[in-house]
Short mmCIF file of N, CA and C in Angstrom, two decimals:
data_model
loop_
_atom_site.label_atom_id
_atom_site.label_comp_id
_atom_site.label_asym_id
_atom_site.label_seq_id
_atom_site.Cartn_x
_atom_site.Cartn_y
_atom_site.Cartn_z
N UNK A 64 53.81 -38.35 -15.43
CA UNK A 64 53.92 -38.32 -13.58
C UNK A 64 53.86 -36.81 -13.21
N UNK A 65 54.72 -36.10 -13.94
CA UNK A 65 54.66 -34.97 -13.60
C UNK A 65 53.41 -34.18 -14.09
N UNK A 66 53.00 -34.32 -15.13
CA UNK A 66 51.29 -33.59 -15.60
C UNK A 66 50.30 -34.25 -14.34
N UNK A 67 50.46 -35.33 -13.62
CA UNK A 67 49.51 -35.45 -13.03
C UNK A 67 49.76 -34.82 -11.56
N UNK A 68 50.99 -34.57 -11.13
CA UNK A 68 51.10 -33.67 -9.88
C UNK A 68 50.52 -32.18 -10.32
N UNK A 69 50.25 -32.02 -11.61
CA UNK A 69 49.86 -30.45 -11.82
C UNK A 69 48.17 -30.67 -12.32
N UNK A 70 47.73 -31.57 -12.88
CA UNK A 70 46.41 -32.48 -13.57
C UNK A 70 45.37 -32.51 -11.83
N UNK A 71 45.81 -33.02 -11.16
CA UNK A 71 44.69 -33.43 -9.84
C UNK A 71 44.50 -32.07 -9.15
N UNK A 72 45.45 -31.17 -8.80
CA UNK A 72 45.07 -29.80 -8.12
C UNK A 72 44.11 -29.21 -9.29
N UNK A 73 44.69 -29.15 -10.10
CA UNK A 73 43.69 -28.15 -11.51
C UNK A 73 42.32 -28.53 -11.07
N UNK A 74 42.09 -29.83 -11.39
CA UNK A 74 40.61 -30.31 -10.97
C UNK A 74 40.03 -30.13 -9.79
N UNK A 75 40.77 -30.12 -8.95
CA UNK A 75 40.08 -29.58 -7.16
C UNK A 75 40.02 -28.22 -7.88
N UNK A 76 40.58 -27.14 -7.74
CA UNK A 76 40.67 -25.93 -8.08
C UNK A 76 39.42 -25.65 -8.83
N UNK A 77 39.34 -26.18 -9.76
CA UNK A 77 38.40 -26.00 -11.23
C UNK A 77 37.00 -26.23 -10.60
N UNK A 78 36.96 -27.59 -9.76
CA UNK A 78 35.67 -27.83 -8.73
C UNK A 78 35.30 -26.66 -8.32
N UNK A 79 36.27 -26.51 -7.32
CA UNK A 79 36.01 -25.37 -5.88
C UNK A 79 35.48 -23.89 -6.94
N UNK A 80 36.17 -23.58 -7.84
CA UNK A 80 35.58 -22.24 -8.66
C UNK A 80 34.38 -22.26 -9.15
N UNK A 81 34.46 -23.63 -10.03
CA UNK A 81 32.85 -23.62 -10.55
C UNK A 81 31.71 -23.43 -9.13
N UNK A 82 31.64 -24.62 -8.24
CA UNK A 82 30.85 -24.59 -7.38
C UNK A 82 30.77 -23.00 -6.55
N UNK A 83 31.62 -22.40 -6.48
CA UNK A 83 31.66 -21.28 -5.91
C UNK A 83 31.17 -20.11 -6.66
N UNK A 84 30.90 -20.04 -7.71
CA UNK A 84 30.65 -19.33 -8.79
C UNK A 84 28.86 -18.56 -8.28
N UNK A 85 29.04 -17.45 -8.58
CA UNK A 85 27.41 -17.19 -7.96
C UNK A 85 26.84 -17.37 -9.31
N UNK A 86 25.42 -18.03 -9.14
CA UNK A 86 24.17 -18.47 -9.89
C UNK A 86 23.47 -17.02 -9.96
N UNK A 87 22.88 -16.60 -10.99
CA UNK A 87 22.05 -15.80 -10.77
C UNK A 87 20.63 -16.38 -10.82
N UNK A 88 19.54 -16.33 -9.79
CA UNK A 88 18.41 -16.47 -9.49
C UNK A 88 17.05 -15.67 -10.23
N UNK A 89 17.12 -16.46 -11.43
CA UNK A 89 15.63 -15.33 -11.94
C UNK A 89 14.82 -15.06 -11.59
N UNK A 90 14.60 -13.49 -10.97
CA UNK A 90 13.57 -13.11 -10.10
C UNK A 90 12.49 -12.68 -11.07
N UNK A 91 11.30 -13.31 -10.48
CA UNK A 91 10.41 -13.36 -11.50
C UNK A 91 9.74 -11.53 -11.51
N UNK A 92 9.08 -11.14 -12.14
CA UNK A 92 8.62 -9.82 -11.91
C UNK A 92 7.30 -9.90 -11.44
N UNK A 93 7.02 -8.85 -10.46
CA UNK A 93 5.61 -8.98 -10.04
C UNK A 93 4.48 -8.75 -11.21
N UNK A 94 3.22 -9.16 -10.95
CA UNK A 94 2.41 -8.80 -12.20
C UNK A 94 1.20 -8.21 -10.98
N UNK A 95 -0.04 -7.77 -11.81
CA UNK A 95 -1.41 -7.22 -11.25
C UNK A 95 -1.73 -8.30 -10.43
N UNK A 96 -1.63 -9.47 -10.38
CA UNK A 96 -2.27 -9.79 -9.11
C UNK A 96 -1.41 -10.07 -7.68
N UNK A 97 -0.18 -9.45 -7.97
CA UNK A 97 0.53 -8.89 -6.98
C UNK A 97 0.29 -7.98 -6.10
N UNK A 98 -0.53 -6.86 -6.86
CA UNK A 98 -0.72 -5.73 -6.41
C UNK A 98 -2.23 -5.71 -6.00
N UNK A 99 -2.98 -7.06 -6.49
CA UNK A 99 -4.36 -7.09 -6.24
C UNK A 99 -4.76 -7.99 -4.70
N UNK A 100 -3.31 -8.38 -4.69
CA UNK A 100 -3.24 -9.22 -3.36
C UNK A 100 -2.91 -8.32 -2.33
N UNK A 101 -2.00 -7.17 -2.60
CA UNK A 101 -1.88 -5.98 -1.78
C UNK A 101 -2.96 -5.09 -1.40
N UNK A 102 -3.57 -4.76 -1.95
CA UNK A 102 -5.18 -4.23 -2.13
C UNK A 102 -6.15 -5.14 -0.99
N UNK A 103 -5.87 -6.47 -1.57
CA UNK A 103 -7.11 -7.67 -1.08
C UNK A 103 -6.32 -7.33 0.69
N UNK A 104 -4.67 -7.45 1.04
CA UNK A 104 -4.67 -7.27 2.76
C UNK A 104 -5.07 -5.84 3.07
N UNK A 105 -5.19 -4.98 2.49
CA UNK A 105 -5.47 -3.63 2.77
C UNK A 105 -6.98 -3.23 2.94
N UNK A 106 -7.72 -4.14 2.16
CA UNK A 106 -9.23 -4.22 2.18
C UNK A 106 -9.44 -5.36 3.66
N UNK A 107 -8.76 -6.16 3.98
CA UNK A 107 -8.81 -7.01 5.03
C UNK A 107 -8.70 -6.17 6.33
N UNK A 108 -7.31 -5.42 6.00
CA UNK A 108 -7.24 -4.48 7.74
C UNK A 108 -8.42 -3.40 7.74
N UNK A 109 -8.67 -2.97 6.88
CA UNK A 109 -9.59 -1.82 7.11
C UNK A 109 -11.22 -2.19 7.18
N UNK A 110 -11.49 -3.36 7.00
CA UNK A 110 -12.57 -4.15 7.14
C UNK A 110 -12.88 -4.44 8.31
N UNK A 111 -11.77 -4.21 9.09
CA UNK A 111 -12.16 -4.47 10.62
C UNK A 111 -11.79 -3.05 11.46
N UNK A 112 -11.16 -2.18 10.96
CA UNK A 112 -10.95 -1.08 11.28
C UNK A 112 -12.02 -0.03 11.46
N UNK A 113 -12.34 0.52 10.11
CA UNK A 113 -13.68 1.26 10.05
C UNK A 113 -14.81 0.47 10.61
N UNK A 114 -15.20 -0.62 10.55
CA UNK A 114 -16.63 -0.59 11.40
C UNK A 114 -16.28 -0.33 12.99
N UNK A 115 -15.44 -0.67 13.46
CA UNK A 115 -15.36 -0.12 14.95
C UNK A 115 -15.36 1.46 15.00
N UNK A 116 -14.71 1.99 14.21
CA UNK A 116 -15.04 3.70 13.89
C UNK A 116 -16.62 3.88 13.50
N UNK A 117 -17.11 3.45 12.61
CA UNK A 117 -18.46 3.23 12.71
C UNK A 117 -19.40 2.99 13.50
N UNK A 118 -19.01 1.88 14.36
CA UNK A 118 -19.71 1.32 15.90
C UNK A 118 -19.55 2.73 16.83
N UNK A 119 -18.55 3.26 17.04
CA UNK A 119 -18.06 4.09 17.76
C UNK A 119 -19.15 5.53 17.81
N UNK A 120 -19.30 6.00 16.29
CA UNK A 120 -20.03 6.94 15.95
C UNK A 120 -21.40 6.63 16.21
N UNK A 121 -22.18 5.46 15.79
CA UNK A 121 -23.61 5.03 15.96
C UNK A 121 -23.82 4.94 17.43
N UNK A 122 -23.05 4.47 18.39
CA UNK A 122 -23.20 4.62 19.49
C UNK A 122 -23.06 5.51 20.60
N UNK A 123 -22.68 6.52 19.49
CA UNK A 123 -22.16 7.92 20.27
C UNK A 123 -21.34 7.85 21.72
N UNK A 124 -20.15 7.14 20.95
CA UNK A 124 -19.12 6.94 22.16
C UNK A 124 -18.03 7.39 21.11
N UNK A 125 -17.96 8.09 20.58
CA UNK A 125 -16.67 8.41 19.83
C UNK A 125 -15.91 9.70 20.35
N UNK A 126 -15.34 9.74 20.77
CA UNK A 126 -14.21 10.96 21.23
C UNK A 126 -12.65 10.90 20.58
N UNK A 127 -12.00 11.79 20.81
CA UNK A 127 -10.68 12.22 20.53
C UNK A 127 -9.89 10.83 20.88
N UNK A 128 -10.05 10.49 22.40
CA UNK A 128 -9.40 9.51 22.63
C UNK A 128 -9.75 8.00 22.33
N UNK A 129 -11.00 7.70 21.87
CA UNK A 129 -11.55 6.40 21.36
C UNK A 129 -10.97 5.65 19.88
N UNK A 130 -11.04 7.47 18.92
CA UNK A 130 -10.86 7.45 17.46
C UNK A 130 -9.37 7.13 17.33
N UNK A 131 -8.78 8.08 18.06
CA UNK A 131 -7.21 8.60 17.74
C UNK A 131 -6.53 6.72 17.29
N UNK A 132 -6.40 6.00 18.41
CA UNK A 132 -5.78 4.47 18.44
C UNK A 132 -6.45 4.01 16.90
N UNK A 133 -7.81 4.04 16.61
CA UNK A 133 -8.38 3.30 15.33
C UNK A 133 -7.61 3.96 14.17
N UNK A 134 -7.62 5.30 14.00
CA UNK A 134 -7.30 6.35 13.00
C UNK A 134 -5.66 5.69 12.65
N UNK A 135 -4.97 5.62 13.87
CA UNK A 135 -3.47 5.40 13.82
C UNK A 135 -3.10 4.01 13.21
N UNK A 136 -4.15 2.95 13.80
CA UNK A 136 -4.02 1.81 12.94
C UNK A 136 -4.45 1.78 11.45
N UNK A 137 -5.38 2.64 11.19
CA UNK A 137 -5.80 2.64 9.68
C UNK A 137 -4.53 3.31 8.89
N UNK A 138 -3.88 4.25 9.50
CA UNK A 138 -2.39 4.70 9.08
C UNK A 138 -1.86 4.06 8.59
N UNK A 139 -1.29 3.06 9.90
CA UNK A 139 -0.55 1.78 9.81
C UNK A 139 -0.57 0.80 8.56
N UNK A 140 -2.13 0.90 8.11
CA UNK A 140 -2.31 -0.31 7.50
C UNK A 140 -2.18 0.38 6.10
N UNK A 141 -2.33 1.55 6.02
CA UNK A 141 -2.09 2.45 4.36
C UNK A 141 -0.50 1.89 4.65
N UNK A 142 0.29 2.49 4.84
CA UNK A 142 1.43 2.32 5.37
C UNK A 142 2.34 1.24 4.57
N UNK A 143 1.64 0.09 5.42
CA UNK A 143 2.13 -1.20 4.86
C UNK A 143 1.98 -1.46 3.43
N UNK A 144 0.56 -1.29 2.94
CA UNK A 144 0.36 -1.21 1.65
C UNK A 144 1.15 -0.62 0.69
N UNK A 145 1.52 0.72 1.12
CA UNK A 145 2.58 1.57 0.65
C UNK A 145 3.65 1.27 0.41
N UNK A 146 3.96 0.65 1.39
CA UNK A 146 5.51 -0.32 1.29
C UNK A 146 5.52 -1.07 0.23
N UNK A 147 4.44 -2.03 0.61
CA UNK A 147 4.32 -3.46 -0.51
C UNK A 147 4.22 -3.04 -1.93
N UNK A 148 3.65 -1.96 -2.15
CA UNK A 148 3.70 -1.61 -3.77
C UNK A 148 4.88 -1.02 -4.26
N UNK A 149 5.45 -0.16 -3.09
CA UNK A 149 7.03 0.47 -3.62
C UNK A 149 7.91 -0.53 -3.81
N UNK A 150 8.18 -1.97 -3.26
CA UNK A 150 8.85 -2.88 -3.56
C UNK A 150 8.85 -3.81 -4.97
N UNK A 151 7.74 -3.46 -5.63
CA UNK A 151 7.25 -3.91 -6.54
C UNK A 151 7.91 -3.60 -8.04
N UNK A 152 8.13 -2.04 -8.15
CA UNK A 152 8.11 -1.38 -8.95
C UNK A 152 7.19 -1.94 -10.37
N UNK A 153 7.42 -1.30 -11.24
CA UNK A 153 6.05 -1.76 -12.69
C UNK A 153 6.38 -2.94 -12.84
N UNK A 154 4.60 -3.36 -12.44
CA UNK A 154 4.49 -4.46 -12.64
C UNK A 154 4.10 -5.13 -14.37
N UNK A 155 4.00 -6.58 -14.49
CA UNK A 155 3.57 -6.91 -15.93
C UNK A 155 2.26 -6.66 -15.61
N UNK A 156 1.76 -6.46 -16.84
CA UNK A 156 0.12 -6.84 -17.32
C UNK A 156 -0.57 -8.27 -17.15
N UNK A 157 -0.28 -8.98 -16.46
CA UNK A 157 -0.56 -10.12 -16.17
C UNK A 157 -1.16 -10.36 -15.05
N UNK A 158 -2.25 -11.45 -15.18
CA UNK A 158 -2.94 -11.87 -13.49
C UNK A 158 -4.00 -10.66 -13.44
N UNK A 159 -4.80 -10.15 -14.11
CA UNK A 159 -5.72 -8.73 -14.12
C UNK A 159 -5.72 -7.52 -14.69
N UNK A 160 -6.55 -6.37 -14.59
CA UNK A 160 -6.22 -5.22 -15.30
C UNK A 160 -6.00 -4.04 -14.53
N UNK A 161 -5.49 -3.09 -14.97
CA UNK A 161 -5.84 -1.75 -14.45
C UNK A 161 -7.39 -1.51 -13.89
N UNK A 162 -8.47 -1.88 -14.70
CA UNK A 162 -9.82 -1.80 -14.01
C UNK A 162 -9.95 -2.36 -12.69
N UNK A 163 -9.56 -4.01 -13.06
CA UNK A 163 -9.73 -4.59 -11.73
C UNK A 163 -9.09 -3.93 -10.01
N UNK A 164 -8.03 -3.75 -10.39
CA UNK A 164 -7.45 -2.84 -9.50
C UNK A 164 -8.10 -1.48 -8.84
N UNK A 165 -8.22 -0.77 -10.03
CA UNK A 165 -8.97 0.24 -9.84
C UNK A 165 -10.59 0.09 -8.64
N UNK A 166 -10.86 -0.70 -9.28
CA UNK A 166 -12.13 -1.40 -8.75
C UNK A 166 -12.02 -2.00 -7.52
N UNK A 167 -10.83 -2.46 -6.79
CA UNK A 167 -10.60 -3.00 -5.76
C UNK A 167 -10.39 -1.97 -5.00
N UNK A 168 -9.43 -1.04 -5.31
CA UNK A 168 -9.15 -0.04 -4.47
C UNK A 168 -10.17 1.50 -4.07
N UNK A 169 -10.78 1.75 -5.13
CA UNK A 169 -12.03 2.52 -4.96
C UNK A 169 -12.96 2.42 -3.69
N UNK A 170 -13.56 1.39 -3.67
CA UNK A 170 -14.39 1.22 -2.44
C UNK A 170 -13.57 1.20 -1.01
N UNK A 171 -12.63 1.08 -1.14
CA UNK A 171 -11.40 1.31 0.46
C UNK A 171 -11.32 2.73 0.98
N UNK A 172 -10.86 3.20 -0.46
CA UNK A 172 -10.96 4.51 -0.27
C UNK A 172 -12.00 5.45 0.16
N UNK A 173 -13.29 5.12 -0.38
CA UNK A 173 -14.17 5.50 -0.28
C UNK A 173 -14.62 5.55 1.01
N UNK A 174 -15.01 3.94 1.35
CA UNK A 174 -15.50 3.60 2.97
C UNK A 174 -14.24 4.43 3.79
N UNK A 175 -13.24 4.87 3.55
CA UNK A 175 -11.96 5.81 4.52
C UNK A 175 -12.81 6.89 4.63
N UNK A 176 -13.15 7.67 2.98
CA UNK A 176 -13.54 8.89 3.41
C UNK A 176 -14.82 9.05 4.06
N UNK A 177 -16.08 8.23 4.00
CA UNK A 177 -17.46 7.94 4.36
C UNK A 177 -16.95 8.23 5.99
N UNK A 178 -16.62 7.04 6.41
CA UNK A 178 -16.05 6.61 8.18
C UNK A 178 -15.48 8.15 8.30
N UNK A 179 -14.59 8.25 7.74
CA UNK A 179 -13.65 9.73 8.44
C UNK A 179 -14.43 11.07 8.83
N UNK A 180 -15.30 10.72 7.59
CA UNK A 180 -16.52 11.94 7.50
C UNK A 180 -17.50 11.71 8.42
N UNK A 181 -17.99 11.04 8.85
CA UNK A 181 -18.84 10.82 9.89
C UNK A 181 -18.20 10.77 11.50
N UNK A 182 -17.06 10.18 11.70
CA UNK A 182 -16.02 10.70 12.77
C UNK A 182 -16.26 12.26 12.90
N UNK A 183 -15.41 12.69 11.81
CA UNK A 183 -15.76 14.45 12.14
C UNK A 183 -16.80 14.89 12.82
N UNK A 184 -18.16 14.56 12.00
CA UNK A 184 -19.21 14.65 12.38
C UNK A 184 -19.40 15.02 14.06
N UNK A 185 -19.17 13.96 14.39
CA UNK A 185 -19.35 13.54 15.50
C UNK A 185 -18.61 13.75 16.96
N UNK A 186 -17.32 13.82 16.51
CA UNK A 186 -16.21 14.47 17.36
C UNK A 186 -15.90 15.97 17.32
N UNK A 187 -16.75 16.86 18.28
CA UNK A 187 -16.04 17.93 17.99
C UNK A 187 -14.65 18.50 17.63
N UNK A 188 -14.40 19.11 16.82
CA UNK A 188 -12.85 19.42 16.61
C UNK A 188 -12.10 18.50 16.48
N UNK A 189 -12.37 17.65 15.37
CA UNK A 189 -11.68 16.65 14.90
C UNK A 189 -10.41 17.05 13.98
N UNK A 190 -10.88 17.86 13.53
CA UNK A 190 -9.55 18.33 12.10
C UNK A 190 -8.88 19.46 12.79
N UNK A 191 -9.34 20.16 14.41
CA UNK A 191 -8.16 21.52 14.72
C UNK A 191 -8.07 21.20 16.29
N UNK A 192 -8.20 20.08 16.63
CA UNK A 192 -8.18 20.02 18.17
C UNK A 192 -6.13 20.29 18.72
N UNK A 193 -6.22 21.17 19.29
CA UNK A 193 -4.63 21.45 19.98
C UNK A 193 -3.76 21.95 18.73
N UNK A 194 -4.38 22.68 17.95
CA UNK A 194 -3.68 23.10 16.83
C UNK A 194 -3.36 21.89 15.73
N UNK A 195 -4.05 21.01 15.53
CA UNK A 195 -4.54 20.01 14.41
C UNK A 195 -3.70 18.92 15.09
N UNK A 196 -3.99 18.36 16.66
CA UNK A 196 -3.49 17.25 17.17
C UNK A 196 -4.37 16.21 16.28
N UNK A 197 -5.53 16.12 16.30
CA UNK A 197 -6.37 15.51 15.31
C UNK A 197 -6.43 15.53 13.69
N UNK A 198 -6.22 16.80 13.94
CA UNK A 198 -6.16 17.24 12.29
C UNK A 198 -4.62 17.02 11.82
N UNK A 199 -3.91 16.59 12.54
CA UNK A 199 -2.77 15.88 12.24
C UNK A 199 -2.70 14.91 11.81
N UNK A 200 -3.40 13.95 12.68
CA UNK A 200 -3.79 12.43 12.35
C UNK A 200 -4.90 12.50 10.88
N UNK A 201 -5.79 13.34 10.86
CA UNK A 201 -6.74 13.53 9.34
C UNK A 201 -5.15 13.42 8.28
N UNK A 202 -4.20 14.74 8.79
CA UNK A 202 -3.33 14.73 7.83
C UNK A 202 -2.26 13.52 7.47
N UNK A 203 -2.07 12.80 8.50
CA UNK A 203 -1.40 11.39 8.35
C UNK A 203 -2.14 10.72 7.46
N UNK A 204 -3.57 10.44 7.52
CA UNK A 204 -4.21 9.92 6.61
C UNK A 204 -4.09 9.87 5.45
N UNK A 205 -4.28 11.21 5.09
CA UNK A 205 -4.31 11.43 3.82
C UNK A 205 -2.61 11.63 3.00
N UNK A 206 -2.05 11.48 3.64
CA UNK A 206 -0.15 11.48 3.39
C UNK A 206 -0.26 9.50 3.08
N UNK A 207 -0.77 9.05 3.96
CA UNK A 207 -0.72 7.53 3.97
C UNK A 207 -1.28 7.33 2.50
N UNK A 208 -2.70 7.69 2.40
CA UNK A 208 -3.72 7.25 1.38
C UNK A 208 -3.04 7.91 -0.02
N UNK A 209 -2.67 8.92 -0.12
CA UNK A 209 -1.83 9.80 -1.17
C UNK A 209 -0.43 8.86 -1.51
N UNK A 210 0.17 8.28 -0.32
CA UNK A 210 1.31 7.08 -0.53
C UNK A 210 0.87 5.81 -1.84
N UNK A 211 -0.18 5.56 -1.04
CA UNK A 211 -0.88 4.03 -1.58
C UNK A 211 -1.30 4.57 -3.07
N UNK A 212 -1.69 5.43 -3.41
CA UNK A 212 -2.32 6.22 -4.37
C UNK A 212 -0.82 5.88 -5.38
N UNK A 213 0.31 6.96 -5.30
CA UNK A 213 1.49 6.82 -5.76
C UNK A 213 2.10 5.71 -5.92
N UNK A 214 2.03 4.69 -4.83
CA UNK A 214 2.35 3.51 -5.41
C UNK A 214 1.61 2.59 -6.40
N UNK A 215 0.26 2.85 -6.60
CA UNK A 215 -0.17 2.12 -7.20
C UNK A 215 -0.20 2.50 -9.05
N UNK A 216 -0.13 3.99 -8.94
CA UNK A 216 0.39 4.92 -9.97
C UNK A 216 2.09 4.48 -10.61
N UNK A 217 3.15 4.01 -9.69
CA UNK A 217 4.52 3.52 -9.74
C UNK A 217 4.06 2.06 -10.56
N UNK A 218 3.45 1.12 -10.12
CA UNK A 218 3.32 -0.09 -10.49
C UNK A 218 2.28 -0.24 -11.54
N UNK A 219 1.51 0.76 -12.26
CA UNK A 219 0.50 0.55 -13.07
C UNK A 219 -0.11 1.63 -13.31
N UNK A 220 1.08 2.22 -14.40
CA UNK A 220 0.68 3.77 -14.69
C UNK A 220 -1.02 3.81 -16.01
N UNK A 221 -1.50 4.73 -15.26
CA UNK A 221 -2.52 5.26 -15.69
C UNK A 221 -4.07 4.55 -14.85
N UNK A 222 -3.57 4.14 -13.64
CA UNK A 222 -4.53 3.31 -12.91
C UNK A 222 -5.36 4.44 -12.21
N UNK A 223 -4.53 5.79 -11.82
CA UNK A 223 -5.09 6.74 -11.35
C UNK A 223 -6.53 7.18 -11.42
N UNK A 224 -6.11 7.40 -12.88
CA UNK A 224 -7.26 7.91 -13.58
C UNK A 224 -8.65 7.15 -13.78
N UNK A 225 -8.37 5.95 -13.77
CA UNK A 225 -9.84 5.08 -13.12
C UNK A 225 -9.96 5.19 -12.10
N UNK A 226 -9.14 5.45 -11.04
CA UNK A 226 -9.50 5.08 -9.53
C UNK A 226 -10.59 6.74 -9.56
N UNK A 227 -9.85 7.64 -10.08
CA UNK A 227 -10.58 9.14 -9.95
C UNK A 227 -11.68 8.97 -10.28
N UNK A 228 -11.83 8.19 -11.47
CA UNK A 228 -13.15 8.03 -11.99
C UNK A 228 -14.65 7.89 -11.09
N UNK A 229 -13.68 6.32 -10.58
CA UNK A 229 -14.73 5.74 -9.14
C UNK A 229 -14.77 6.60 -8.21
N UNK A 230 -13.87 7.52 -7.64
CA UNK A 230 -14.13 8.55 -6.75
C UNK A 230 -14.28 9.73 -6.63
N UNK A 231 -14.95 9.91 -7.74
CA UNK A 231 -15.46 11.50 -8.21
C UNK A 231 -16.65 11.74 -7.08
N UNK A 232 -17.82 10.72 -6.81
CA UNK A 232 -18.35 10.70 -5.81
C UNK A 232 -18.11 11.46 -4.57
N UNK A 233 -17.33 11.05 -4.14
CA UNK A 233 -16.75 11.06 -3.22
C UNK A 233 -15.49 12.31 -2.63
N UNK A 234 -15.40 12.78 -3.84
CA UNK A 234 -14.20 13.91 -4.01
C UNK A 234 -14.98 15.08 -2.34
N UNK A 235 -16.25 15.80 -2.47
CA UNK A 235 -16.37 16.51 -1.57
C UNK A 235 -15.96 16.04 -0.23
N UNK A 236 -16.39 14.49 0.14
CA UNK A 236 -15.87 14.48 1.37
C UNK A 236 -14.60 14.12 1.65
N UNK A 237 -13.70 14.12 0.73
CA UNK A 237 -12.21 14.34 0.81
C UNK A 237 -12.02 15.41 0.75
N UNK A 238 -12.38 16.62 0.28
CA UNK A 238 -12.44 18.16 0.70
C UNK A 238 -12.66 18.20 1.84
N UNK A 239 -13.79 17.81 2.52
CA UNK A 239 -14.06 18.30 3.82
C UNK A 239 -13.11 17.94 4.66
N UNK A 240 -12.45 16.51 4.28
CA UNK A 240 -11.33 16.34 5.17
C UNK A 240 -10.02 16.77 5.28
N UNK A 241 -10.15 17.50 4.17
CA UNK A 241 -9.00 17.91 4.06
C UNK A 241 -8.15 17.44 3.33
N UNK A 242 -8.09 16.44 2.64
CA UNK A 242 -7.34 15.06 1.98
C UNK A 242 -6.64 16.18 0.56
N UNK A 243 -5.94 17.23 0.63
CA UNK A 243 -5.66 17.95 -0.33
C UNK A 243 -4.64 17.02 -1.15
N UNK A 244 -3.54 16.49 -0.60
CA UNK A 244 -2.68 15.69 -1.42
C UNK A 244 -3.79 14.88 -2.33
N UNK A 245 -4.09 13.62 -1.38
CA UNK A 245 -4.82 12.73 -2.23
C UNK A 245 -5.84 13.25 -3.46
N UNK A 246 -6.48 14.35 -2.98
CA UNK A 246 -7.30 15.00 -4.28
C UNK A 246 -6.42 15.38 -5.61
N UNK A 247 -5.32 16.06 -5.31
CA UNK A 247 -4.38 16.55 -6.05
C UNK A 247 -3.91 15.34 -6.89
N UNK A 248 -3.87 14.39 -6.39
CA UNK A 248 -2.75 13.18 -6.86
C UNK A 248 -4.10 12.88 -7.82
N UNK A 249 -5.26 12.50 -7.63
CA UNK A 249 -6.38 12.30 -8.25
C UNK A 249 -6.73 12.59 -9.26
N UNK A 250 -6.31 14.28 -9.15
CA UNK A 250 -7.15 15.24 -10.01
C UNK A 250 -8.50 15.70 -10.09
N UNK A 251 -8.71 15.35 -8.85
CA UNK A 251 -10.31 15.62 -8.56
C UNK A 251 -10.68 17.28 -8.05
N UNK A 252 -9.56 18.30 -8.04
CA UNK A 252 -9.93 19.15 -7.77
C UNK A 252 -10.26 20.07 -8.91
#
């Protein structure tokens, strides 16, 4: 009788202790397919922004006021991709290759450079309005693009060399836009 008096509370407290013990949930590491998904999302957003900028240029309706919101939207898309990449850390080499990532990202960067170069030709003073108002926007695009490049390098070491090789042909456009950070990160200088 003495034992049952202690045994029942012991079982109750043991049950509560086991129930309240934290259980580690195994967190699956991201892989290359996760990176490709982020790039796909970036491609989806840039594929709506860049054609709008190109249409403004081709219709000769591009002004500082009309291109600024679209360029800010482009910066936001790049920042979203960068933030997503920085949440991964190093990824497992499954679900794709570094070359897949480079092949997916390089056309996006190339399209950004080509579009902004055409906008810069049509909008007088794009890179120097009011002490760099839009120049500041182009600097912001460079910073955002560079953050994506650095994010790619963090999650997949060595991918920048592949991206750099694919972007060699647009190095002149990047230089003309003043994208010094991106050029230096890619080693295109």
